[in-house]
Amino acid sequence: MVRRRQIYEGKAKILYEGPEPGTIIQYFKDDATAFNAQKKGTINGKGVLNNRISEHVFTLLSNIGVPTHFIRRLNMREQLVRQVEIVPIEVVVRNVAAGSLSQRLGIEEGTQLPRTLIEYYYKDDALGDPMITEEHIACFGWASQEEMHDIADMAIRVNDFMSGLFAGIGIRLVDFKLEFGRLWDGDYSRIILADEISPDGCRLWDMVTGEKLDKDRFRRDLGGEVEAYQEVARRLGLLMEEGAEVTTVLDLDKHRKKKGS
Ligand code: UDP
């Protein structure tokens, strides 16, 4: 067995050195955290579902011309991606008030926003990812003006595309978080979409019932996390029939883990 070099372990993913220079393998874990990792848990099978969902969304985005780090899915829990220098900013796009926005400004959850809001947070676990403005980004040189222009532009494109994608399967895209990276080519770099897009970093509500199909089920102790993620995958057409494929995939995954392979 080949031992791969681990580059980084985050809250929900592990990054390994890829097979060729400039590539990385993203391994999706079942670990879940919330409230700046004060709440920790495991959602069995989450990694498998997020790997599939993220592959699907990134592939569709790439088809409409949004540059992304995604190359291909390797297996149930891993995908090959381009190595980038992550911009230390979490970009949150909001269509409907929820979560921290509702708490901070006292706007009732579920209120449709009169226009799409983009917020920036500085990626720093020790500081609890504080909210920042473009002024801070420019002042501390976390990204150039040109890069911020590309980032905001892409965030809006991703939002428009994903809002339609999810509306088509009866899901309201409330808000989501994106991360971007610099892809270097000699002395030049360009901004591409990185990380993942999955129910871990989106708020997805059923359009009819309002049921939450995302990580708020874990954050708010609502239960049924896997079922919710599975429902998103099913509606996206990623399960052959009524969850049968993912059930098999999750069983296989459990079996493999037990064998320690
Ligand atoms: N989000 C995320 N990672 C974070 C913070 C937020 O993926 O570290 C996502 C979250 O899932 C939601 C959106 O960004 O879809 C907005 O989150 P919010 O600011 O409301 O924070 P929360 O209520 O999750 O603390």
PDB file of C-alpha atoms and ligand atoms in Angstrom:
ATOM      1  CA  MET A   1       0.000   0.000   0.000  1.00  0.00           C
ATOM      2  CA  VAL A   2       1.280   3.462  -0.885  1.00  0.00           C
ATOM      3  CA  ARG A   3       1.338   5.900   1.974  1.00  0.00           C
ATOM      4  CA  ARG A   4       0.332   9.337   0.779  1.00  0.00           C
ATOM      5  CA  ARG A   5       1.653  12.452   2.355  1.00  0.00           C
ATOM      6  CA  GLN A   6      -0.998  14.326   4.294  1.00  0.00           C
ATOM      7  CA  ILE A   7      -0.824  18.046   3.681  1.00  0.00           C
ATOM      8  CA  TYR A   8      -3.562  19.287   5.960  1.00  0.00           C
ATOM      9  CA  GLU A   9      -6.454  18.071   8.083  1.00  0.00           C
ATOM     10  CA  GLY A  10      -9.438  20.367   8.404  1.00  0.00           C
ATOM     11  CA  LYS A  11     -12.760  19.982  10.180  1.00  0.00           C
ATOM     12  CA  ALA A  12     -14.530  18.076   7.394  1.00  0.00           C
ATOM     13  CA  LYS A  13     -11.764  17.151   4.951  1.00  0.00           C
ATOM     14  CA  ILE A  14      -8.202  15.856   4.748  1.00  0.00           C
ATOM     15  CA  LEU A  15      -5.874  16.979   1.962  1.00  0.00           C
ATOM     16  CA  TYR A  16      -3.246  14.627   0.575  1.00  0.00           C
ATOM     17  CA  GLU A  17      -0.522  15.204  -1.967  1.00  0.00           C
ATOM     18  CA  GLY A  18      -1.879  14.319  -5.416  1.00  0.00           C
ATOM     19  CA  PRO A  19      -0.362  11.939  -7.991  1.00  0.00           C
ATOM     20  CA  GLU A  20       1.074  14.759 -10.131  1.00  0.00           C
ATOM     21  CA  PRO A  21       2.637  18.066  -9.118  1.00  0.00           C
ATOM     22  CA  GLY A  22       0.034  20.755  -8.753  1.00  0.00           C
ATOM     23  CA  THR A  23      -2.702  18.303  -7.730  1.00  0.00           C
ATOM     24  CA  ILE A  24      -4.231  17.481  -4.367  1.00  0.00           C
ATOM     25  CA  ILE A  25      -6.593  14.772  -3.159  1.00  0.00           C
ATOM     26  CA  GLN A  26      -9.529  15.962  -1.044  1.00  0.00           C
ATOM     27  CA  TYR A  27     -10.823  13.274   1.317  1.00  0.00           C
ATOM     28  CA  PHE A  28     -14.330  13.932   2.700  1.00  0.00           C
ATOM     29  CA  LYS A  29     -14.754  12.914   6.350  1.00  0.00           C
ATOM     30  CA  ASP A  30     -17.967  12.216   8.259  1.00  0.00           C
ATOM     31  CA  ASP A  31     -16.930  14.652  10.997  1.00  0.00           C
ATOM     32  CA  ALA A  32     -19.179  17.626  11.568  1.00  0.00           C
ATOM     33  CA  THR A  33     -18.478  20.737  13.574  1.00  0.00           C
ATOM     34  CA  ALA A  34     -20.480  23.852  14.337  1.00  0.00           C
ATOM     35  CA  PHE A  35     -20.146  27.105  16.283  1.00  0.00           C
ATOM     36  CA  ASN A  36     -16.423  27.425  15.611  1.00  0.00           C
ATOM     37  CA  ALA A  37     -15.857  23.724  16.419  1.00  0.00           C
ATOM     38  CA  GLN A  38     -17.364  24.013  19.912  1.00  0.00           C
ATOM     39  CA  LYS A  39     -19.907  21.399  18.845  1.00  0.00           C
ATOM     40  CA  LYS A  40     -18.480  18.233  17.326  1.00  0.00           C
ATOM     41  CA  GLY A  41     -20.079  15.096  15.966  1.00  0.00           C
ATOM     42  CA  THR A  42     -20.178  12.475  13.244  1.00  0.00           C
ATOM     43  CA  ILE A  43     -22.754  12.147  10.525  1.00  0.00           C
ATOM     44  CA  ASN A  44     -22.350   8.638   9.107  1.00  0.00           C
ATOM     45  CA  GLY A  45     -22.050   8.739   5.340  1.00  0.00           C
ATOM     46  CA  LYS A  46     -21.899  12.549   5.097  1.00  0.00           C
ATOM     47  CA  GLY A  47     -18.492  12.463   3.416  1.00  0.00           C
ATOM     48  CA  VAL A  48     -19.719  10.153   0.662  1.00  0.00           C
ATOM     49  CA  LEU A  49     -22.749  12.356  -0.021  1.00  0.00           C
ATOM     50  CA  ASN A  50     -20.802  15.634   0.051  1.00  0.00           C
ATOM     51  CA  ASN A  51     -18.188  14.219  -2.318  1.00  0.00           C
ATOM     52  CA  ARG A  52     -20.933  13.339  -4.819  1.00  0.00           C
ATOM     53  CA  ILE A  53     -22.926  16.544  -4.404  1.00  0.00           C
ATOM     54  CA  SER A  54     -19.851  18.753  -4.669  1.00  0.00           C
ATOM     55  CA  GLU A  55     -18.615  16.861  -7.742  1.00  0.00           C
ATOM     56  CA  HIS A  56     -21.998  17.437  -9.388  1.00  0.00           C
ATOM     57  CA  VAL A  57     -22.247  21.150  -8.610  1.00  0.00           C
ATOM     58  CA  PHE A  58     -18.617  21.889  -9.541  1.00  0.00           C
ATOM     59  CA  THR A  59     -19.019  20.010 -12.829  1.00  0.00           C
ATOM     60  CA  LEU A  60     -22.136  22.010 -13.711  1.00  0.00           C
ATOM     61  CA  LEU A  61     -20.435  25.285 -12.768  1.00  0.00           C
ATOM     62  CA  SER A  62     -17.432  24.408 -14.871  1.00  0.00           C
ATOM     63  CA  ASN A  63     -19.806  23.659 -17.794  1.00  0.00           C
ATOM     64  CA  ILE A  64     -21.104  27.228 -17.632  1.00  0.00           C
ATOM     65  CA  GLY A  65     -17.576  28.630 -17.569  1.00  0.00           C
ATOM     66  CA  VAL A  66     -16.880  29.167 -13.882  1.00  0.00           C
ATOM     67  CA  PRO A  67     -13.241  28.121 -13.329  1.00  0.00           C
ATOM     68  CA  THR A  68     -12.936  25.614 -10.465  1.00  0.00           C
ATOM     69  CA  HIS A  69     -10.250  23.484  -8.851  1.00  0.00           C
ATOM     70  CA  PHE A  70     -12.210  20.256  -9.453  1.00  0.00           C
ATOM     71  CA  ILE A  71     -10.567  17.700 -11.754  1.00  0.00           C
ATOM     72  CA  ARG A  72     -12.406  14.428 -11.094  1.00  0.00           C
ATOM     73  CA  ARG A  73     -13.883  12.242  -8.389  1.00  0.00           C
ATOM     74  CA  LEU A  74     -11.590   9.330  -7.572  1.00  0.00           C
ATOM     75  CA  ASN A  75     -13.791   7.182  -5.347  1.00  0.00           C
ATOM     76  CA  MET A  76     -16.554   7.401  -2.763  1.00  0.00           C
ATOM     77  CA  ARG A  77     -14.714   9.782  -0.474  1.00  0.00           C
ATOM     78  CA  GLU A  78     -11.989  11.352  -2.582  1.00  0.00           C
ATOM     79  CA  GLN A  79     -11.655  13.803  -5.414  1.00  0.00           C
ATOM     80  CA  LEU A  80      -8.665  15.081  -7.334  1.00  0.00           C
ATOM     81  CA  VAL A  81      -8.359  18.864  -7.407  1.00  0.00           C
ATOM     82  CA  ARG A  82      -5.892  21.477  -8.568  1.00  0.00           C
ATOM     83  CA  GLN A  83      -3.569  22.814  -5.928  1.00  0.00           C
ATOM     84  CA  VAL A  84      -4.286  26.459  -5.205  1.00  0.00           C
ATOM     85  CA  GLU A  85      -3.236  29.048  -2.687  1.00  0.00           C
ATOM     86  CA  ILE A  86      -6.403  29.554  -0.688  1.00  0.00           C
ATOM     87  CA  VAL A  87      -7.489  33.191  -0.326  1.00  0.00           C
ATOM     88  CA  PRO A  88      -8.060  33.545   3.444  1.00  0.00           C
ATOM     89  CA  ILE A  89     -11.609  34.828   3.024  1.00  0.00           C
ATOM     90  CA  GLU A  90     -14.940  33.009   3.380  1.00  0.00           C
ATOM     91  CA  VAL A  91     -17.428  34.479   0.953  1.00  0.00           C
ATOM     92  CA  VAL A  92     -21.036  34.164   2.149  1.00  0.00           C
ATOM     93  CA  VAL A  93     -23.845  34.822  -0.317  1.00  0.00           C
ATOM     94  CA  ARG A  94     -27.350  35.360   1.069  1.00  0.00           C
ATOM     95  CA  ASN A  95     -30.758  35.446  -0.591  1.00  0.00           C
ATOM     96  CA  VAL A  96     -32.898  34.959   2.509  1.00  0.00           C
ATOM     97  CA  ALA A  97     -32.202  36.043   6.108  1.00  0.00           C
ATOM     98  CA  ALA A  98     -31.019  33.221   8.375  1.00  0.00           C
ATOM     99  CA  GLY A  99     -28.344  32.255  10.898  1.00  0.00           C
ATOM    100  CA  SER A 100     -25.858  34.901  11.937  1.00  0.00           C
ATOM    101  CA  LEU A 101     -27.457  37.619   9.785  1.00  0.00           C
ATOM    102  CA  SER A 102     -30.793  37.165  11.549  1.00  0.00           C
ATOM    103  CA  GLN A 103     -29.131  37.124  14.948  1.00  0.00           C
ATOM    104  CA  ARG A 104     -26.871  40.098  14.333  1.00  0.00           C
ATOM    105  CA  LEU A 105     -29.447  42.396  12.796  1.00  0.00           C
ATOM    106  CA  GLY A 106     -32.664  41.038  14.276  1.00  0.00           C
ATOM    107  CA  ILE A 107     -34.176  40.099  10.925  1.00  0.00           C
ATOM    108  CA  GLU A 108     -36.619  37.224  11.129  1.00  0.00           C
ATOM    109  CA  GLU A 109     -35.318  33.988   9.618  1.00  0.00           C
ATOM    110  CA  GLY A 110     -36.962  33.334   6.273  1.00  0.00           C
ATOM    111  CA  THR A 111     -37.291  36.999   5.266  1.00  0.00           C
ATOM    112  CA  GLN A 112     -36.528  37.320   1.561  1.00  0.00           C
ATOM    113  CA  LEU A 113     -33.764  39.894   1.116  1.00  0.00           C
ATOM    114  CA  PRO A 114     -34.526  42.778  -1.274  1.00  0.00           C
ATOM    115  CA  ARG A 115     -31.189  42.075  -2.982  1.00  0.00           C
ATOM    116  CA  THR A 116     -28.459  39.483  -2.790  1.00  0.00           C
ATOM    117  CA  LEU A 117     -25.982  40.147   0.010  1.00  0.00           C
ATOM    118  CA  ILE A 118     -22.327  39.223  -0.132  1.00  0.00           C
ATOM    119  CA  GLU A 119     -20.392  39.107   3.120  1.00  0.00           C
ATOM    120  CA  TYR A 120     -16.738  38.397   3.818  1.00  0.00           C
ATOM    121  CA  TYR A 121     -15.248  36.624   6.819  1.00  0.00           C
ATOM    122  CA  TYR A 122     -11.554  36.324   7.633  1.00  0.00           C
ATOM    123  CA  LYS A 123     -10.572  32.638   7.720  1.00  0.00           C
ATOM    124  CA  ASP A 124      -9.010  32.278  11.146  1.00  0.00           C
ATOM    125  CA  ASP A 125     -10.274  29.597  13.521  1.00  0.00           C
ATOM    126  CA  ALA A 126      -8.502  31.115  16.525  1.00  0.00           C
ATOM    127  CA  LEU A 127     -10.396  34.381  15.959  1.00  0.00           C
ATOM    128  CA  GLY A 128     -13.678  32.589  15.133  1.00  0.00           C
ATOM    129  CA  ASP A 129     -13.734  33.756  11.485  1.00  0.00           C
ATOM    130  CA  PRO A 130     -14.601  37.433  12.123  1.00  0.00           C
ATOM    131  CA  MET A 131     -16.699  39.346   9.614  1.00  0.00           C
ATOM    132  CA  ILE A 132     -14.657  41.834   7.582  1.00  0.00           C
ATOM    133  CA  THR A 133     -15.235  44.400   4.846  1.00  0.00           C
ATOM    134  CA  GLU A 134     -13.438  44.984   1.558  1.00  0.00           C
ATOM    135  CA  GLU A 135     -11.587  47.772   3.367  1.00  0.00           C
ATOM    136  CA  HIS A 136      -9.953  45.230   5.694  1.00  0.00           C
ATOM    137  CA  ILE A 137      -9.140  42.979   2.750  1.00  0.00           C
ATOM    138  CA  ALA A 138      -7.412  45.833   0.909  1.00  0.00           C
ATOM    139  CA  CYS A 139      -5.755  47.205   4.049  1.00  0.00           C
ATOM    140  CA  PHE A 140      -4.160  43.899   5.025  1.00  0.00           C
ATOM    141  CA  GLY A 141      -3.519  42.749   1.455  1.00  0.00           C
ATOM    142  CA  TRP A 142      -5.507  39.489   1.734  1.00  0.00           C
ATOM    143  CA  ALA A 143      -6.588  39.902  -1.893  1.00  0.00           C
ATOM    144  CA  SER A 144      -6.047  42.561  -4.564  1.00  0.00           C
ATOM    145  CA  GLN A 145      -8.814  44.816  -5.901  1.00  0.00           C
ATOM    146  CA  GLU A 146      -8.747  42.879  -9.155  1.00  0.00           C
ATOM    147  CA  GLU A 147      -9.031  39.554  -7.333  1.00  0.00           C
ATOM    148  CA  MET A 148     -11.947  40.866  -5.263  1.00  0.00           C
ATOM    149  CA  HIS A 149     -13.672  41.951  -8.434  1.00  0.00           C
ATOM    150  CA  ASP A 150     -13.331  38.420  -9.859  1.00  0.00           C
ATOM    151  CA  ILE A 151     -14.437  36.861  -6.563  1.00  0.00           C
ATOM    152  CA  ALA A 152     -17.598  38.982  -6.270  1.00  0.00           C
ATOM    153  CA  ASP A 153     -18.388  38.391  -9.923  1.00  0.00           C
ATOM    154  CA  MET A 154     -18.042  34.627  -9.603  1.00  0.00           C
ATOM    155  CA  ALA A 155     -20.002  34.560  -6.338  1.00  0.00           C
ATOM    156  CA  ILE A 156     -22.958  36.219  -8.100  1.00  0.00           C
ATOM    157  CA  ARG A 157     -22.719  33.838 -11.067  1.00  0.00           C
ATOM    158  CA  VAL A 158     -22.584  30.829  -8.752  1.00  0.00           C
ATOM    159  CA  ASN A 159     -25.569  32.173  -6.816  1.00  0.00           C
ATOM    160  CA  ASP A 160     -27.669  32.748  -9.925  1.00  0.00           C
ATOM    161  CA  PHE A 161     -26.859  29.314 -11.266  1.00  0.00           C
ATOM    162  CA  MET A 162     -27.358  27.451  -7.991  1.00  0.00           C
ATOM    163  CA  SER A 163     -30.578  29.313  -7.129  1.00  0.00           C
ATOM    164  CA  GLY A 164     -32.024  28.045 -10.418  1.00  0.00           C
ATOM    165  CA  LEU A 165     -30.591  24.564 -10.025  1.00  0.00           C
ATOM    166  CA  PHE A 166     -32.127  24.153  -6.576  1.00  0.00           C
ATOM    167  CA  ALA A 167     -35.411  25.920  -7.414  1.00  0.00           C
ATOM    168  CA  GLY A 168     -35.829  23.333 -10.171  1.00  0.00           C
ATOM    169  CA  ILE A 169     -35.838  20.560  -7.561  1.00  0.00           C
ATOM    170  CA  GLY A 170     -38.073  22.356  -5.060  1.00  0.00           C
ATOM    171  CA  ILE A 171     -35.312  23.707  -2.849  1.00  0.00           C
ATOM    172  CA  ARG A 172     -34.803  27.306  -1.737  1.00  0.00           C
ATOM    173  CA  LEU A 173     -31.155  28.369  -1.722  1.00  0.00           C
ATOM    174  CA  VAL A 174     -31.126  30.544   1.399  1.00  0.00           C
ATOM    175  CA  ASP A 175     -27.379  31.189   1.717  1.00  0.00           C
ATOM    176  CA  PHE A 176     -24.029  29.516   1.180  1.00  0.00           C
ATOM    177  CA  LYS A 177     -20.303  29.889   1.684  1.00  0.00           C
ATOM    178  CA  LEU A 178     -17.640  29.829  -1.023  1.00  0.00           C
ATOM    179  CA  GLU A 179     -13.861  29.726  -0.935  1.00  0.00           C
ATOM    180  CA  PHE A 180     -11.530  30.784  -3.701  1.00  0.00           C
ATOM    181  CA  GLY A 181      -7.905  30.033  -4.507  1.00  0.00           C
ATOM    182  CA  ARG A 182      -5.062  31.400  -6.614  1.00  0.00           C
ATOM    183  CA  LEU A 183      -3.914  29.120  -9.396  1.00  0.00           C
ATOM    184  CA  TRP A 184      -0.320  30.027 -10.139  1.00  0.00           C
ATOM    185  CA  ASP A 185       1.199  29.870 -13.595  1.00  0.00           C
ATOM    186  CA  GLY A 186       4.747  31.196 -13.376  1.00  0.00           C
ATOM    187  CA  ASP A 187       4.595  34.699 -11.956  1.00  0.00           C
ATOM    188  CA  TYR A 188       0.888  35.069 -12.654  1.00  0.00           C
ATOM    189  CA  SER A 189      -2.137  33.787 -10.799  1.00  0.00           C
ATOM    190  CA  ARG A 190      -5.843  33.702 -11.449  1.00  0.00           C
ATOM    191  CA  ILE A 191      -8.745  33.183  -9.103  1.00  0.00           C
ATOM    192  CA  ILE A 192     -10.685  29.919  -9.271  1.00  0.00           C
ATOM    193  CA  LEU A 193     -13.440  28.412  -7.140  1.00  0.00           C
ATOM    194  CA  ALA A 194     -12.069  25.967  -4.545  1.00  0.00           C
ATOM    195  CA  ASP A 195     -13.129  23.936  -1.477  1.00  0.00           C
ATOM    196  CA  GLU A 196     -16.569  22.274  -1.804  1.00  0.00           C
ATOM    197  CA  ILE A 197     -20.239  23.039  -2.326  1.00  0.00           C
ATOM    198  CA  SER A 198     -22.436  20.754  -0.229  1.00  0.00           C
ATOM    199  CA  PRO A 199     -25.191  20.926   2.405  1.00  0.00           C
ATOM    200  CA  ASP A 200     -22.379  21.502   4.947  1.00  0.00           C
ATOM    201  CA  GLY A 201     -21.895  25.050   3.660  1.00  0.00           C
ATOM    202  CA  CYS A 202     -25.327  25.917   2.261  1.00  0.00           C
ATOM    203  CA  ARG A 203     -28.746  26.530   3.740  1.00  0.00           C
ATOM    204  CA  LEU A 204     -31.253  24.565   1.692  1.00  0.00           C
ATOM    205  CA  TRP A 205     -34.953  24.666   2.581  1.00  0.00           C
ATOM    206  CA  ASP A 206     -37.708  22.631   1.005  1.00  0.00           C
ATOM    207  CA  MET A 207     -39.791  25.142  -0.952  1.00  0.00           C
ATOM    208  CA  VAL A 208     -43.125  23.692   0.116  1.00  0.00           C
ATOM    209  CA  THR A 209     -42.622  22.513   3.685  1.00  0.00           C
ATOM    210  CA  GLY A 210     -39.699  24.746   4.689  1.00  0.00           C
ATOM    211  CA  GLU A 211     -37.896  21.658   5.977  1.00  0.00           C
ATOM    212  CA  LYS A 212     -34.160  22.195   6.452  1.00  0.00           C
ATOM    213  CA  LEU A 213     -32.018  19.967   4.222  1.00  0.00           C
ATOM    214  CA  ASP A 214     -28.588  21.114   5.429  1.00  0.00           C
ATOM    215  CA  LYS A 215     -26.158  21.316   8.343  1.00  0.00           C
ATOM    216  CA  ASP A 216     -28.616  23.304  10.463  1.00  0.00           C
ATOM    217  CA  ARG A 217     -30.115  19.870  11.269  1.00  0.00           C
ATOM    218  CA  PHE A 218     -26.853  19.163  13.120  1.00  0.00           C
ATOM    219  CA  ARG A 219     -26.282  22.699  14.450  1.00  0.00           C
ATOM    220  CA  ARG A 220     -29.802  22.858  15.897  1.00  0.00           C
ATOM    221  CA  ASP A 221     -30.102  19.199  17.027  1.00  0.00           C
ATOM    222  CA  LEU A 222     -32.977  18.501  14.654  1.00  0.00           C
ATOM    223  CA  GLY A 223     -31.784  14.963  13.784  1.00  0.00           C
ATOM    224  CA  GLY A 224     -32.131  13.269  10.391  1.00  0.00           C
ATOM    225  CA  GLU A 225     -28.917  14.764   9.007  1.00  0.00           C
ATOM    226  CA  VAL A 226     -28.029  11.911   6.647  1.00  0.00           C
ATOM    227  CA  GLU A 227     -31.607  11.639   5.403  1.00  0.00           C
ATOM    228  CA  ALA A 228     -31.595  15.365   4.603  1.00  0.00           C
ATOM    229  CA  TYR A 229     -28.273  15.230   2.714  1.00  0.00           C
ATOM    230  CA  GLN A 230     -29.491  12.095   0.946  1.00  0.00           C
ATOM    231  CA  GLU A 231     -32.689  13.897  -0.085  1.00  0.00           C
ATOM    232  CA  VAL A 232     -30.624  16.681  -1.672  1.00  0.00           C
ATOM    233  CA  ALA A 233     -28.548  14.080  -3.571  1.00  0.00           C
ATOM    234  CA  ARG A 234     -31.709  12.228  -4.624  1.00  0.00           C
ATOM    235  CA  ARG A 235     -33.382  15.365  -5.981  1.00  0.00           C
ATOM    236  CA  LEU A 236     -30.203  16.255  -7.859  1.00  0.00           C
ATOM    237  CA  GLY A 237     -30.563  12.885  -9.582  1.00  0.00           C
ATOM    238  CA  LEU A 238     -27.452  11.439  -7.988  1.00  0.00           C
ATOM    239  CA  LEU A 239     -29.182   8.375  -6.591  1.00  0.00           C
ATOM    240  CA  MET A 240     -30.537   5.817  -8.994  1.00  0.00           C
ATOM    241  CA  GLU A 241     -33.817   5.249  -7.213  1.00  0.00           C
ATOM    242  CA  GLU A 242     -35.195   6.256  -3.861  1.00  0.00           C
ATOM    243  CA  GLY A 243     -31.847   6.276  -2.117  1.00  0.00           C
ATOM    244  CA  ALA A 244     -30.993   2.756  -3.206  1.00  0.00           C
ATOM    245  CA  GLU A 245     -27.618   3.632  -4.627  1.00  0.00           C
ATOM    246  CA  VAL A 246     -26.457   5.708  -1.708  1.00  0.00           C
ATOM    247  CA  THR A 247     -27.731   3.128   0.739  1.00  0.00           C
ATOM    248  CA  THR A 248     -25.558   0.599  -1.069  1.00  0.00           C
ATOM    249  CA  VAL A 249     -22.673   3.033  -1.206  1.00  0.00           C
ATOM    250  CA  LEU A 250     -22.956   3.797   2.505  1.00  0.00           C
ATOM    251  CA  ASP A 251     -23.179   0.084   3.348  1.00  0.00           C
ATOM    252  CA  LEU A 252     -20.126  -0.637   1.236  1.00  0.00           C
ATOM    253  CA  ASP A 253     -18.302   2.217   2.913  1.00  0.00           C
ATOM    254  CA  LYS A 254     -19.176   0.895   6.388  1.00  0.00           C
ATOM    255  CA  HIS A 255     -18.033  -2.582   5.361  1.00  0.00           C
ATOM    256  CA  ARG A 256     -14.732  -1.253   4.010  1.00  0.00           C
ATOM    257  CA  LYS A 257     -14.103   0.762   7.176  1.00  0.00           C
ATOM    258  CA  LYS A 258     -14.794  -2.309   9.350  1.00  0.00           C
ATOM    259  CA  LYS A 259     -12.268  -4.290   7.339  1.00  0.00           C
ATOM    260  CA  GLY A 260      -9.866  -1.392   7.806  1.00  0.00           C
ATOM    261  CA  SER A 261      -9.151  -1.066   4.094  1.00  0.00           C
TER     262      SER A 261
HETATM  263  N1  UDP B   1     -20.940  28.795   6.600  1.00  0.00           N
HETATM  264  C1  UDP B   1     -19.960  27.843   6.402  1.00  0.00           C
HETATM  265  N2  UDP B   1     -18.843  27.866   7.188  1.00  0.00           N
HETATM  266  C2  UDP B   1     -18.653  28.771   8.167  1.00  0.00           C
HETATM  267  C3  UDP B   1     -19.658  29.739   8.375  1.00  0.00           C
HETATM  268  C4  UDP B   1     -20.793  29.726   7.574  1.00  0.00           C
HETATM  269  O1  UDP B   1     -20.077  26.999   5.525  1.00  0.00           O
HETATM  270  O2  UDP B   1     -17.607  28.750   8.836  1.00  0.00           O
HETATM  271  C5  UDP B   1     -22.140  28.787   5.750  1.00  0.00           C
HETATM  272  C6  UDP B   1     -23.365  28.304   6.505  1.00  0.00           C
HETATM  273  O3  UDP B   1     -23.559  26.921   6.289  1.00  0.00           O
HETATM  274  C7  UDP B   1     -24.469  29.102   5.882  1.00  0.00           C
HETATM  275  C8  UDP B   1     -23.792  30.398   5.435  1.00  0.00           C
HETATM  276  O4  UDP B   1     -22.414  30.112   5.363  1.00  0.00           O
HETATM  277  O5  UDP B   1     -24.976  28.441   4.746  1.00  0.00           O
HETATM  278  C9  UDP B   1     -24.038  31.560   6.350  1.00  0.00           C
HETATM  279  O6  UDP B   1     -23.710  31.199   7.651  1.00  0.00           O
HETATM  280  P1  UDP B   1     -23.978  32.192   8.880  1.00  0.00           P
HETATM  281  O7  UDP B   1     -23.100  33.386   8.735  1.00  0.00           O
HETATM  282  O8  UDP B   1     -25.424  32.432   9.028  1.00  0.00           O
HETATM  283  O9  UDP B   1     -23.363  31.455  10.130  1.00  0.00           O
HETATM  284  P2  UDP B   1     -23.953  30.376  11.136  1.00  0.00           P
HETATM  285  O10 UDP B   1     -25.362  30.692  11.404  1.00  0.00           O
HETATM  286  O11 UDP B   1     -23.734  29.087  10.401  1.00  0.00           O
HETATM  287  O12 UDP B   1     -23.054  30.525  12.312  1.00  0.00           O
END
